Amino acid sequence: MVEITGSWENTDHMLRCGAAGTLDIWENHEYYRLFTAMFLHFGLQHLGNNMLVLLFIGDCLERNLGKIRYGLVYILGGAGANLISVFQEIHTHVYVVSAGASGGVFAAIGGLLYIVIRNKGHIENFTSRQLFILAFLSLYHGMASKGVNNTAHLGGLILGFVLAFLLCPGGPRKKLSGDRKRYNKSCLFPGRSNK
């Protein structure tokens, strides 16, 4: 839809569609942009890269956290990463227009990293070493490229780890009962069914 109404590589058009602009968010109180920016992308390659990583990382994280907790890690991690980026831009007085799911994707990587570490360094086809390498290479690629919101990437990674820690039953919270207990088992023993 964004491409039909204009160009998804035009920053003014992307701002009109809901991309994250620090001054719009901070001064005009358009906080919805912290969320809407996650669903806009600057081009097909940008969208494709995010969706490809999310396909593998997100699928595994969803199976091990459950749909709701996975959704919370992704959405809160992505919006939180955008907010961290806003604070960084206010601090440095360098304002850019941001869009993309990368903050949420990095939150998913951080969340899965927590689950893998919690499960003694391995879950399904992922090891903690593989995820550390993926996170490092992704962050390095962002730092070596122009026009990449590295603050949102790093913020998403950290927030995803923290959110998974807080949301994963059996973690820092007391034992769960009833229907929520099944997620406790899947989080501790990922090979078991959620039934």
PDB file of C-alpha atoms in Angstrom:
ATOM      1  CA  MET A   1       0.000   0.000   0.000  1.00  0.00           C
ATOM      2  CA  VAL A   2       2.853   2.384   0.828  1.00  0.00           C
ATOM      3  CA  GLU A   3       4.384   1.870  -2.620  1.00  0.00           C
ATOM      4  CA  ILE A   4       1.032   2.467  -4.329  1.00  0.00           C
ATOM      5  CA  THR A   5       0.532   5.854  -2.642  1.00  0.00           C
ATOM      6  CA  GLY A   6       4.145   6.968  -3.155  1.00  0.00           C
ATOM      7  CA  SER A   7       7.670   5.633  -2.887  1.00  0.00           C
ATOM      8  CA  TRP A   8       8.745   3.589   0.110  1.00  0.00           C
ATOM      9  CA  GLU A   9      12.230   5.007  -0.357  1.00  0.00           C
ATOM     10  CA  ASN A  10      11.017   8.615   0.042  1.00  0.00           C
ATOM     11  CA  THR A  11      11.422   9.714   3.673  1.00  0.00           C
ATOM     12  CA  ASP A  12       8.694  12.382   3.522  1.00  0.00           C
ATOM     13  CA  HIS A  13       6.215   9.846   2.180  1.00  0.00           C
ATOM     14  CA  MET A  14       7.283   7.287   4.792  1.00  0.00           C
ATOM     15  CA  LEU A  15       6.758   9.883   7.536  1.00  0.00           C
ATOM     16  CA  ARG A  16       3.240  10.527   6.238  1.00  0.00           C
ATOM     17  CA  CYS A  17       2.641   6.753   6.390  1.00  0.00           C
ATOM     18  CA  GLY A  18       3.803   6.435  10.030  1.00  0.00           C
ATOM     19  CA  ALA A  19       7.595   6.040  10.036  1.00  0.00           C
ATOM     20  CA  ALA A  20       9.453   7.048  13.195  1.00  0.00           C
ATOM     21  CA  GLY A  21      10.620  10.643  13.197  1.00  0.00           C
ATOM     22  CA  THR A  22      12.053  11.712  16.536  1.00  0.00           C
ATOM     23  CA  LEU A  23      10.630  15.223  16.443  1.00  0.00           C
ATOM     24  CA  ASP A  24       7.188  13.901  15.487  1.00  0.00           C
ATOM     25  CA  ILE A  25       7.306  11.416  18.355  1.00  0.00           C
ATOM     26  CA  TRP A  26       8.879  13.625  21.006  1.00  0.00           C
ATOM     27  CA  GLU A  27       7.540  17.098  20.270  1.00  0.00           C
ATOM     28  CA  ASN A  28       4.203  16.245  18.621  1.00  0.00           C
ATOM     29  CA  HIS A  29       3.492  13.299  20.953  1.00  0.00           C
ATOM     30  CA  GLU A  30       2.866  10.923  18.035  1.00  0.00           C
ATOM     31  CA  TYR A  31       3.812   7.853  20.071  1.00  0.00           C
ATOM     32  CA  TYR A  32       1.957   5.521  17.720  1.00  0.00           C
ATOM     33  CA  ARG A  33       4.965   5.891  15.400  1.00  0.00           C
ATOM     34  CA  LEU A  34       6.983   3.685  17.762  1.00  0.00           C
ATOM     35  CA  PHE A  35       4.692   0.853  16.613  1.00  0.00           C
ATOM     36  CA  THR A  36       3.721   1.806  13.062  1.00  0.00           C
ATOM     37  CA  ALA A  37       7.355   2.212  12.017  1.00  0.00           C
ATOM     38  CA  MET A  38       7.824  -1.512  12.662  1.00  0.00           C
ATOM     39  CA  PHE A  39       5.479  -2.318   9.782  1.00  0.00           C
ATOM     40  CA  LEU A  40       7.033   0.015   7.212  1.00  0.00           C
ATOM     41  CA  HIS A  41      10.228  -0.686   5.277  1.00  0.00           C
ATOM     42  CA  PHE A  42      12.523   1.304   3.010  1.00  0.00           C
ATOM     43  CA  GLY A  43      12.342  -0.994   0.006  1.00  0.00           C
ATOM     44  CA  LEU A  44      11.775  -4.612  -0.865  1.00  0.00           C
ATOM     45  CA  GLN A  45      15.267  -5.758   0.156  1.00  0.00           C
ATOM     46  CA  HIS A  46      14.811  -4.200   3.607  1.00  0.00           C
ATOM     47  CA  LEU A  47      11.477  -5.982   4.033  1.00  0.00           C
ATOM     48  CA  GLY A  48      12.803  -9.278   2.662  1.00  0.00           C
ATOM     49  CA  ASN A  49      15.874  -9.342   4.918  1.00  0.00           C
ATOM     50  CA  ASN A  50      13.799  -8.724   8.045  1.00  0.00           C
ATOM     51  CA  MET A  51      11.163 -11.298   7.140  1.00  0.00           C
ATOM     52  CA  LEU A  52      13.745 -13.963   6.278  1.00  0.00           C
ATOM     53  CA  VAL A  53      15.451 -13.702   9.673  1.00  0.00           C
ATOM     54  CA  LEU A  54      12.088 -13.495  11.422  1.00  0.00           C
ATOM     55  CA  LEU A  55      10.902 -16.628   9.633  1.00  0.00           C
ATOM     56  CA  PHE A  56      13.578 -18.768  11.286  1.00  0.00           C
ATOM     57  CA  ILE A  57      14.194 -16.988  14.591  1.00  0.00           C
ATOM     58  CA  GLY A  58      10.585 -15.968  15.225  1.00  0.00           C
ATOM     59  CA  ASP A  59       9.175 -19.400  14.453  1.00  0.00           C
ATOM     60  CA  CYS A  60      11.459 -21.081  16.984  1.00  0.00           C
ATOM     61  CA  LEU A  61      10.843 -18.402  19.605  1.00  0.00           C
ATOM     62  CA  GLU A  62       7.070 -18.673  19.154  1.00  0.00           C
ATOM     63  CA  ARG A  63       7.158 -22.447  19.615  1.00  0.00           C
ATOM     64  CA  ASN A  64       9.088 -22.050  22.851  1.00  0.00           C
ATOM     65  CA  LEU A  65       7.392 -19.003  24.376  1.00  0.00           C
ATOM     66  CA  GLY A  66       3.885 -19.375  22.990  1.00  0.00           C
ATOM     67  CA  LYS A  67       2.066 -16.970  20.684  1.00  0.00           C
ATOM     68  CA  ILE A  68       1.229 -14.272  23.217  1.00  0.00           C
ATOM     69  CA  ARG A  69       4.640 -14.094  24.861  1.00  0.00           C
ATOM     70  CA  TYR A  70       6.350 -14.185  21.483  1.00  0.00           C
ATOM     71  CA  GLY A  71       4.098 -11.361  20.276  1.00  0.00           C
ATOM     72  CA  LEU A  72       4.941  -9.334  23.371  1.00  0.00           C
ATOM     73  CA  VAL A  73       8.687  -9.838  22.902  1.00  0.00           C
ATOM     74  CA  TYR A  74       8.429  -8.825  19.248  1.00  0.00           C
ATOM     75  CA  ILE A  75       6.087  -5.821  19.615  1.00  0.00           C
ATOM     76  CA  LEU A  76       7.380  -4.446  22.933  1.00  0.00           C
ATOM     77  CA  GLY A  77      10.976  -5.141  21.938  1.00  0.00           C
ATOM     78  CA  GLY A  78      10.531  -3.405  18.581  1.00  0.00           C
ATOM     79  CA  ALA A  79       8.669  -0.391  19.970  1.00  0.00           C
ATOM     80  CA  GLY A  80      11.121  -0.177  22.871  1.00  0.00           C
ATOM     81  CA  ALA A  81      14.042  -0.291  20.433  1.00  0.00           C
ATOM     82  CA  ASN A  82      12.471   2.611  18.542  1.00  0.00           C
ATOM     83  CA  LEU A  83      12.077   4.526  21.814  1.00  0.00           C
ATOM     84  CA  ILE A  84      15.736   3.927  22.699  1.00  0.00           C
ATOM     85  CA  SER A  85      16.614   5.266  19.256  1.00  0.00           C
ATOM     86  CA  VAL A  86      14.515   8.386  19.913  1.00  0.00           C
ATOM     87  CA  PHE A  87      16.385   9.030  23.186  1.00  0.00           C
ATOM     88  CA  GLN A  88      19.731   8.544  21.436  1.00  0.00           C
ATOM     89  CA  GLU A  89      18.765  11.001  18.686  1.00  0.00           C
ATOM     90  CA  ILE A  90      17.615  13.575  21.248  1.00  0.00           C
ATOM     91  CA  HIS A  91      20.934  13.166  23.069  1.00  0.00           C
ATOM     92  CA  THR A  92      23.065  13.529  19.921  1.00  0.00           C
ATOM     93  CA  HIS A  93      20.795  16.031  18.105  1.00  0.00           C
ATOM     94  CA  VAL A  94      21.067  13.888  14.970  1.00  0.00           C
ATOM     95  CA  TYR A  95      17.556  13.232  13.693  1.00  0.00           C
ATOM     96  CA  VAL A  96      16.684  10.623  11.083  1.00  0.00           C
ATOM     97  CA  VAL A  97      13.561   8.912   9.803  1.00  0.00           C
ATOM     98  CA  SER A  98      13.413   5.258  10.849  1.00  0.00           C
ATOM     99  CA  ALA A  99      11.275   2.371   9.689  1.00  0.00           C
ATOM    100  CA  GLY A 100      11.529  -1.388   9.692  1.00  0.00           C
ATOM    101  CA  ALA A 101      11.023  -4.460  11.800  1.00  0.00           C
ATOM    102  CA  SER A 102      14.701  -4.717  12.733  1.00  0.00           C
ATOM    103  CA  GLY A 103      14.199  -3.686  16.360  1.00  0.00           C
ATOM    104  CA  GLY A 104      11.577  -6.421  16.751  1.00  0.00           C
ATOM    105  CA  VAL A 105      13.705  -8.911  14.816  1.00  0.00           C
ATOM    106  CA  PHE A 106      16.666  -8.226  17.102  1.00  0.00           C
ATOM    107  CA  ALA A 107      14.298  -8.536  20.090  1.00  0.00           C
ATOM    108  CA  ALA A 108      13.362 -11.993  18.781  1.00  0.00           C
ATOM    109  CA  ILE A 109      17.070 -12.868  18.500  1.00  0.00           C
ATOM    110  CA  GLY A 110      17.623 -11.630  22.073  1.00  0.00           C
ATOM    111  CA  GLY A 111      14.601 -13.574  23.323  1.00  0.00           C
ATOM    112  CA  LEU A 112      15.746 -16.767  21.640  1.00  0.00           C
ATOM    113  CA  LEU A 113      19.247 -16.229  23.004  1.00  0.00           C
ATOM    114  CA  TYR A 114      17.792 -16.146  26.522  1.00  0.00           C
ATOM    115  CA  ILE A 115      15.794 -19.344  25.892  1.00  0.00           C
ATOM    116  CA  VAL A 116      18.854 -21.108  24.459  1.00  0.00           C
ATOM    117  CA  ILE A 117      21.085 -20.072  27.364  1.00  0.00           C
ATOM    118  CA  ARG A 118      18.391 -21.102  29.833  1.00  0.00           C
ATOM    119  CA  ASN A 119      18.176 -24.506  28.154  1.00  0.00           C
ATOM    120  CA  LYS A 120      21.870 -25.226  28.620  1.00  0.00           C
ATOM    121  CA  GLY A 121      23.067 -23.716  25.353  1.00  0.00           C
ATOM    122  CA  HIS A 122      20.895 -25.579  22.850  1.00  0.00           C
ATOM    123  CA  ILE A 123      17.314 -25.580  21.627  1.00  0.00           C
ATOM    124  CA  GLU A 124      15.961 -27.242  18.506  1.00  0.00           C
ATOM    125  CA  ASN A 125      18.483 -26.373  15.764  1.00  0.00           C
ATOM    126  CA  PHE A 126      20.030 -23.417  17.590  1.00  0.00           C
ATOM    127  CA  THR A 127      23.005 -23.198  19.925  1.00  0.00           C
ATOM    128  CA  SER A 128      24.031 -20.189  21.968  1.00  0.00           C
ATOM    129  CA  ARG A 129      27.219 -19.962  19.902  1.00  0.00           C
ATOM    130  CA  GLN A 130      25.239 -19.761  16.638  1.00  0.00           C
ATOM    131  CA  LEU A 131      22.983 -17.042  18.038  1.00  0.00           C
ATOM    132  CA  PHE A 132      25.921 -15.015  19.375  1.00  0.00           C
ATOM    133  CA  ILE A 133      27.548 -15.231  15.941  1.00  0.00           C
ATOM    134  CA  LEU A 134      24.274 -14.264  14.208  1.00  0.00           C
ATOM    135  CA  ALA A 135      23.802 -11.295  16.548  1.00  0.00           C
ATOM    136  CA  PHE A 136      27.436 -10.194  16.148  1.00  0.00           C
ATOM    137  CA  LEU A 137      27.425 -10.471  12.349  1.00  0.00           C
ATOM    138  CA  SER A 138      24.066  -8.698  12.097  1.00  0.00           C
ATOM    139  CA  LEU A 139      25.252  -5.863  14.331  1.00  0.00           C
ATOM    140  CA  TYR A 140      28.560  -5.671  12.445  1.00  0.00           C
ATOM    141  CA  HIS A 141      26.753  -5.543   9.092  1.00  0.00           C
ATOM    142  CA  GLY A 142      24.607  -2.698  10.398  1.00  0.00           C
ATOM    143  CA  MET A 143      27.640  -0.766  11.642  1.00  0.00           C
ATOM    144  CA  ALA A 144      29.427  -1.250   8.313  1.00  0.00           C
ATOM    145  CA  SER A 145      26.403  -0.056   6.311  1.00  0.00           C
ATOM    146  CA  LYS A 146      24.998   3.426   5.857  1.00  0.00           C
ATOM    147  CA  GLY A 147      21.474   4.367   6.858  1.00  0.00           C
ATOM    148  CA  VAL A 148      21.067   1.631   9.476  1.00  0.00           C
ATOM    149  CA  ASN A 149      19.582   2.332  12.912  1.00  0.00           C
ATOM    150  CA  ASN A 150      22.173   0.479  14.981  1.00  0.00           C
ATOM    151  CA  THR A 151      20.801   1.889  18.224  1.00  0.00           C
ATOM    152  CA  ALA A 152      17.460   0.195  17.542  1.00  0.00           C
ATOM    153  CA  HIS A 153      19.229  -3.060  16.658  1.00  0.00           C
ATOM    154  CA  LEU A 154      21.271  -3.184  19.863  1.00  0.00           C
ATOM    155  CA  GLY A 155      18.336  -1.923  21.931  1.00  0.00           C
ATOM    156  CA  GLY A 156      16.067  -4.592  20.455  1.00  0.00           C
ATOM    157  CA  LEU A 157      18.597  -7.338  21.186  1.00  0.00           C
ATOM    158  CA  ILE A 158      18.908  -6.315  24.837  1.00  0.00           C
ATOM    159  CA  LEU A 159      15.173  -5.715  25.303  1.00  0.00           C
ATOM    160  CA  GLY A 160      14.312  -9.071  23.735  1.00  0.00           C
ATOM    161  CA  PHE A 161      16.631 -10.866  26.146  1.00  0.00           C
ATOM    162  CA  VAL A 162      15.171  -9.004  29.148  1.00  0.00           C
ATOM    163  CA  LEU A 163      11.552  -9.453  28.005  1.00  0.00           C
ATOM    164  CA  ALA A 164      12.014 -13.199  27.476  1.00  0.00           C
ATOM    165  CA  PHE A 165      13.561 -13.400  30.949  1.00  0.00           C
ATOM    166  CA  LEU A 166      10.553 -11.612  32.446  1.00  0.00           C
ATOM    167  CA  LEU A 167       7.866 -13.348  30.380  1.00  0.00           C
ATOM    168  CA  CYS A 168       9.135 -16.911  30.313  1.00  0.00           C
ATOM    169  CA  PRO A 169       7.250 -18.828  32.994  1.00  0.00           C
ATOM    170  CA  GLY A 170       9.394 -20.556  35.552  1.00  0.00           C
ATOM    171  CA  GLY A 171      11.955 -17.770  35.282  1.00  0.00           C
ATOM    172  CA  PRO A 172      12.045 -15.071  37.937  1.00  0.00           C
ATOM    173  CA  ARG A 173       8.337 -15.482  38.731  1.00  0.00           C
ATOM    174  CA  LYS A 174       6.645 -18.005  41.013  1.00  0.00           C
ATOM    175  CA  LYS A 175       5.204 -21.274  39.716  1.00  0.00           C
ATOM    176  CA  LEU A 176       2.208 -21.045  37.455  1.00  0.00           C
ATOM    177  CA  SER A 177      -0.967 -23.033  37.667  1.00  0.00           C
ATOM    178  CA  GLY A 178      -3.762 -24.115  35.364  1.00  0.00           C
ATOM    179  CA  ASP A 179      -3.610 -23.382  31.636  1.00  0.00           C
ATOM    180  CA  ARG A 180      -0.438 -21.312  31.945  1.00  0.00           C
ATOM    181  CA  LYS A 181       1.463 -24.308  33.363  1.00  0.00           C
ATOM    182  CA  ARG A 182       1.704 -25.854  29.898  1.00  0.00           C
ATOM    183  CA  TYR A 183       3.883 -22.923  28.781  1.00  0.00           C
ATOM    184  CA  ASN A 184       6.088 -23.504  31.788  1.00  0.00           C
ATOM    185  CA  LYS A 185       6.784 -27.048  30.547  1.00  0.00           C
ATOM    186  CA  SER A 186       7.418 -25.933  26.977  1.00  0.00           C
ATOM    187  CA  CYS A 187       9.814 -23.263  28.157  1.00  0.00           C
ATOM    188  CA  LEU A 188      11.764 -25.648  30.357  1.00  0.00           C
ATOM    189  CA  PHE A 189      11.508 -28.687  28.090  1.00  0.00           C
ATOM    190  CA  PRO A 190      11.102 -27.411  24.519  1.00  0.00           C
ATOM    191  CA  GLY A 191      10.775 -30.877  22.994  1.00  0.00           C
ATOM    192  CA  ARG A 192       7.490 -31.512  24.825  1.00  0.00           C
ATOM    193  CA  SER A 193       4.093 -30.757  23.416  1.00  0.00           C
ATOM    194  CA  ASN A 194       2.151 -27.756  24.677  1.00  0.00           C
ATOM    195  CA  LYS A 195      -0.908 -29.965  25.207  1.00  0.00           C
TER     196      LYS A 195
END
